[in-house]
PDB file of C-alpha atoms in Angstrom:
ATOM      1  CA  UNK A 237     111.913 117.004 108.001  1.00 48.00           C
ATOM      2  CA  UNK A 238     110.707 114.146 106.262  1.00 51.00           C
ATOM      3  CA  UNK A 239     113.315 112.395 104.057  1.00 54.00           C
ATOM      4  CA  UNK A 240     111.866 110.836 100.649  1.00 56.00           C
ATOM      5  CA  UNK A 241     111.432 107.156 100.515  1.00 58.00           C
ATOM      6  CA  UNK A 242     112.916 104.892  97.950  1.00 62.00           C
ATOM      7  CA  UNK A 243     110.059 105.147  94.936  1.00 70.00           C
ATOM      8  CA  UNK A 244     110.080 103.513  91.860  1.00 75.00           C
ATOM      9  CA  UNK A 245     107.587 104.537  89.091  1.00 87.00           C
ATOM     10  CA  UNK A 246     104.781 101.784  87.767  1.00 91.00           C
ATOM     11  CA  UNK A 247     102.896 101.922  84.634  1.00 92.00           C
ATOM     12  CA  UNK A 248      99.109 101.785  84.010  1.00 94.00           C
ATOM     13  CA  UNK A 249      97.470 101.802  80.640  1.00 91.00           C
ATOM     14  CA  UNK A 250      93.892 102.831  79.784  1.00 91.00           C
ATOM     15  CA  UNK A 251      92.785 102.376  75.888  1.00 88.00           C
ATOM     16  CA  UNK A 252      96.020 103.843  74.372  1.00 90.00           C
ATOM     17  CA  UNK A 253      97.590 105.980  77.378  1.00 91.00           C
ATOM     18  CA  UNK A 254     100.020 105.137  79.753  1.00 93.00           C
ATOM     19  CA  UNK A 255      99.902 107.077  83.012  1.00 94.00           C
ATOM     20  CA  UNK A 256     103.152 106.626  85.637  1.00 95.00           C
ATOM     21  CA  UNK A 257     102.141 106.329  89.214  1.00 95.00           C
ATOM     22  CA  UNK A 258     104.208 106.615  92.214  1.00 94.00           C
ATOM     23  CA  UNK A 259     104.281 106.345  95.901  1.00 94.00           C
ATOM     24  CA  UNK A 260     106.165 109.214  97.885  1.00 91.00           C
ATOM     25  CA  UNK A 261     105.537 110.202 100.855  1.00 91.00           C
ATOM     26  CA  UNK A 262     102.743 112.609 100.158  1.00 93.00           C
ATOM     27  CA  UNK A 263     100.660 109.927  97.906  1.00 94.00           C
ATOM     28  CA  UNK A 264     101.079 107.710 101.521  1.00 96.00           C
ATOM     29  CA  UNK A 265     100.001 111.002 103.740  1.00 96.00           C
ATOM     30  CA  UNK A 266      97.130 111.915 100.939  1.00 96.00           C
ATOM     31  CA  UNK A 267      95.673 108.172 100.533  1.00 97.00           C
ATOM     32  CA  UNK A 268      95.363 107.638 104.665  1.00 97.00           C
ATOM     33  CA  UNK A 269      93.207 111.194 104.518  1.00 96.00           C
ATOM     34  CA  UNK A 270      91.149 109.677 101.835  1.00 94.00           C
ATOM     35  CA  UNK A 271      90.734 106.513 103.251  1.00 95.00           C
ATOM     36  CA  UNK A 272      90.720 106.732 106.697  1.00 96.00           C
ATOM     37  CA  UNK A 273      93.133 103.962 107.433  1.00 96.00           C
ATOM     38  CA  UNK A 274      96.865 103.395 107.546  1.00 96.00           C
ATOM     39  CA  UNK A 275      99.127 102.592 105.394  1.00 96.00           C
ATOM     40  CA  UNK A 276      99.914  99.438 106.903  1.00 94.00           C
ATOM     41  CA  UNK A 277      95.996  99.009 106.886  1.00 96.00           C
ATOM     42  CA  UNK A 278      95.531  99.194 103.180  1.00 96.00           C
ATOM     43  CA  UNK A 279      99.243  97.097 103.036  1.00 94.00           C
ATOM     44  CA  UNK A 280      97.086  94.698 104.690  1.00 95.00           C
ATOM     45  CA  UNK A 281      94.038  94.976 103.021  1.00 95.00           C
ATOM     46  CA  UNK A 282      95.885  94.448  98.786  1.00 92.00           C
ATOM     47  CA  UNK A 283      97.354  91.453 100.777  1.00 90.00           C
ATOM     48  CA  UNK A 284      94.489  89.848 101.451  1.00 93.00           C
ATOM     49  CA  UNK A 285      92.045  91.476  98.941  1.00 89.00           C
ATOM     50  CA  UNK A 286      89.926  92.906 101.167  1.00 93.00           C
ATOM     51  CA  UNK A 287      89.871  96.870 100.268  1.00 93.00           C
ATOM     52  CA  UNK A 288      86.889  98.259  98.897  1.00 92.00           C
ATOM     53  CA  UNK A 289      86.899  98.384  95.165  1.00 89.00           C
ATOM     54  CA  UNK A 290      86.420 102.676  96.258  1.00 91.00           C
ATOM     55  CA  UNK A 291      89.855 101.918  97.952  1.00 95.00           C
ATOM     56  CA  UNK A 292      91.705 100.840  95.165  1.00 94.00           C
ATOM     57  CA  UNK A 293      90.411 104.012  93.045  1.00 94.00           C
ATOM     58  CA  UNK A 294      91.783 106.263  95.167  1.00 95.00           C
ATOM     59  CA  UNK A 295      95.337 104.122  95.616  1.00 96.00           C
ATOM     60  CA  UNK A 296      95.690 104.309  92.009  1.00 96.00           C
ATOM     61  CA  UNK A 297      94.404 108.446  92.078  1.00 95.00           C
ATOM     62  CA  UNK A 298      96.525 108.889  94.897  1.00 96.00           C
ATOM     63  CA  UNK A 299      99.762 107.107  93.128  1.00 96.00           C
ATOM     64  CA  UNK A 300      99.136 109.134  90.082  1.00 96.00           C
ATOM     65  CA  UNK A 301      99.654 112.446  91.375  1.00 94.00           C
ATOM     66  CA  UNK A 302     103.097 112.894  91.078  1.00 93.00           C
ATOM     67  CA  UNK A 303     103.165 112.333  87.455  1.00 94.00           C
ATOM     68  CA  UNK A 304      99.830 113.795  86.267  1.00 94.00           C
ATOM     69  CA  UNK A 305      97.985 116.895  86.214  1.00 93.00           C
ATOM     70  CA  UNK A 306      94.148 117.222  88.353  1.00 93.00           C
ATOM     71  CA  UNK A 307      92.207 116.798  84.988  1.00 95.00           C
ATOM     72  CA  UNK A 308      93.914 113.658  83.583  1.00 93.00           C
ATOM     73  CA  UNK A 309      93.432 112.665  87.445  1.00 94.00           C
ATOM     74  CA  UNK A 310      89.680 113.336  86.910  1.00 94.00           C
ATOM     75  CA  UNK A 311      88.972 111.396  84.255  1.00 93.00           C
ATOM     76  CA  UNK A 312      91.666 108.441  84.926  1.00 94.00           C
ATOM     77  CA  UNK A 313      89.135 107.839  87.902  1.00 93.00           C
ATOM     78  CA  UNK A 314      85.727 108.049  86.296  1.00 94.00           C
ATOM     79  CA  UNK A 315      86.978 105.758  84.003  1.00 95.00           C
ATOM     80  CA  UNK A 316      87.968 103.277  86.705  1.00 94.00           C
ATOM     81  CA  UNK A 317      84.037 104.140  87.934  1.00 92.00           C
ATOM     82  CA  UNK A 318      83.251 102.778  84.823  1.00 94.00           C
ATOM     83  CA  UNK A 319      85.458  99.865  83.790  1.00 94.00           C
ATOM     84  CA  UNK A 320      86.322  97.828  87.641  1.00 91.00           C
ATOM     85  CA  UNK A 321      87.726  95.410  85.915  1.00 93.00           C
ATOM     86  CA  UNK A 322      90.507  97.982  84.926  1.00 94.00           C
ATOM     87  CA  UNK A 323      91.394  97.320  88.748  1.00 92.00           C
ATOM     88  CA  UNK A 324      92.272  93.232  88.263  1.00 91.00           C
ATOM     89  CA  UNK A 325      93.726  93.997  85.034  1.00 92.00           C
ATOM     90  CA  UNK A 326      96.277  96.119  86.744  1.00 93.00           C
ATOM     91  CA  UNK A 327      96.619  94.571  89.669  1.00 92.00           C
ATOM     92  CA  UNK A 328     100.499  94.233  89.821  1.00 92.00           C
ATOM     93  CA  UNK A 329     101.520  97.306  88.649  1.00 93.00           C
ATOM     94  CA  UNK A 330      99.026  98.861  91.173  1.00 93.00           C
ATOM     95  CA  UNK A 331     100.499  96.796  94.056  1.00 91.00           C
ATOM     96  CA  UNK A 332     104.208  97.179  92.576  1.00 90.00           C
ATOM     97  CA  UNK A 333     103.786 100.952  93.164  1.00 92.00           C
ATOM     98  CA  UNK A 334     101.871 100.782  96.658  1.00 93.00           C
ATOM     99  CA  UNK A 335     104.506  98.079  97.632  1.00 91.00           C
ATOM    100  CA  UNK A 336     107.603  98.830  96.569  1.00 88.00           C
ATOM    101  CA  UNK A 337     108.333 101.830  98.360  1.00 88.00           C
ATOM    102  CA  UNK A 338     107.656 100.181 101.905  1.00 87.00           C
ATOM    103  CA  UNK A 339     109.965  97.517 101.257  1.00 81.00           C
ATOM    104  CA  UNK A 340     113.560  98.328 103.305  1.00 79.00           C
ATOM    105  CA  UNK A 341     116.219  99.436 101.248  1.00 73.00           C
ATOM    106  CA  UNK A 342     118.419  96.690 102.558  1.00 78.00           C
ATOM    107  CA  UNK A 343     116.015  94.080 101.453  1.00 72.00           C
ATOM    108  CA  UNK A 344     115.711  95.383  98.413  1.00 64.00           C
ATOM    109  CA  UNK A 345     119.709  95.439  97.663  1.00 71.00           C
ATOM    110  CA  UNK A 346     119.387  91.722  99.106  1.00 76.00           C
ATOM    111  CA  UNK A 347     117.037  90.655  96.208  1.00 70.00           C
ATOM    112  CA  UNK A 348     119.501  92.388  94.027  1.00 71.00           C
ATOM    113  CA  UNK A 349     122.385  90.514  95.039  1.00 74.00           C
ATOM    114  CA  UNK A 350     120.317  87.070  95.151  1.00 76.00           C
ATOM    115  CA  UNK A 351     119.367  87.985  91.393  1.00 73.00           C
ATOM    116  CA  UNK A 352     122.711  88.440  90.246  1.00 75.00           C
ATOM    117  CA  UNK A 353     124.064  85.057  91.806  1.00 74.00           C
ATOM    118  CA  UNK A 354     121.177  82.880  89.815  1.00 75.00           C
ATOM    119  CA  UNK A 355     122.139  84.976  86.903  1.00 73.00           C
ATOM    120  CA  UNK A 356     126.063  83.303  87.113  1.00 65.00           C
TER     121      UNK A 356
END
């Protein structure tokens, strides 16, 4: 059995709405059916910019289904068909959500304790 990964929800907004996305396990398993490529592929690929503006629809559509129901899903990504530049706007919190997840846990308690010695 798979065990859940460490996830951490981002936040997108489009007009007035804010939508939570997520990366679990199944967003990861869903987005490298979609895609065709790995997760360490597309890792790669926000990295260095190089994903198809088609592959960023479907990270944020992916990352959005824990939180949201198929219809908000629907129209969250003709609107990205739309507006691209919704996709640099949101960049970060896109990324944060794809990221974060991946990152070890005992990296991420690292960071922690680096940002609470600055903070003294």
């Amino acid at each position: 059995m798979i065990t859940e990964i460490l996830t951490k929800p981002a936040e997108i907004r489009i007009e007035n709405n804010s939508y939570k996305i997520e990366y679990d396990n199944k967003a990861y398993a869903q987005l490298e059916m979609m895609t065709g490529k790995g997760v360490f592929q597309i890792y790669e690929g926000l990295l260095k910019g190089t994903l198809k503006l088609s592959e960023y629809n479907d990270i944020v559509c992916c990352a959005l289904e824990k939180h949201n129901d198929s219809k908000q899903i629907k129209e969250i990504k003709k609107y990205i068909d739309k507006n691209p530049s919704f996709i640099t706007q949101n960049m970060v919190n896109i990324s944060s959500a794809f990221v974060t997840p991946l990152v070890p846990p005992e990296q991420v308690q690292q960071n922690q304790e680096k940002k609470a010695l600055k903070k003294k």
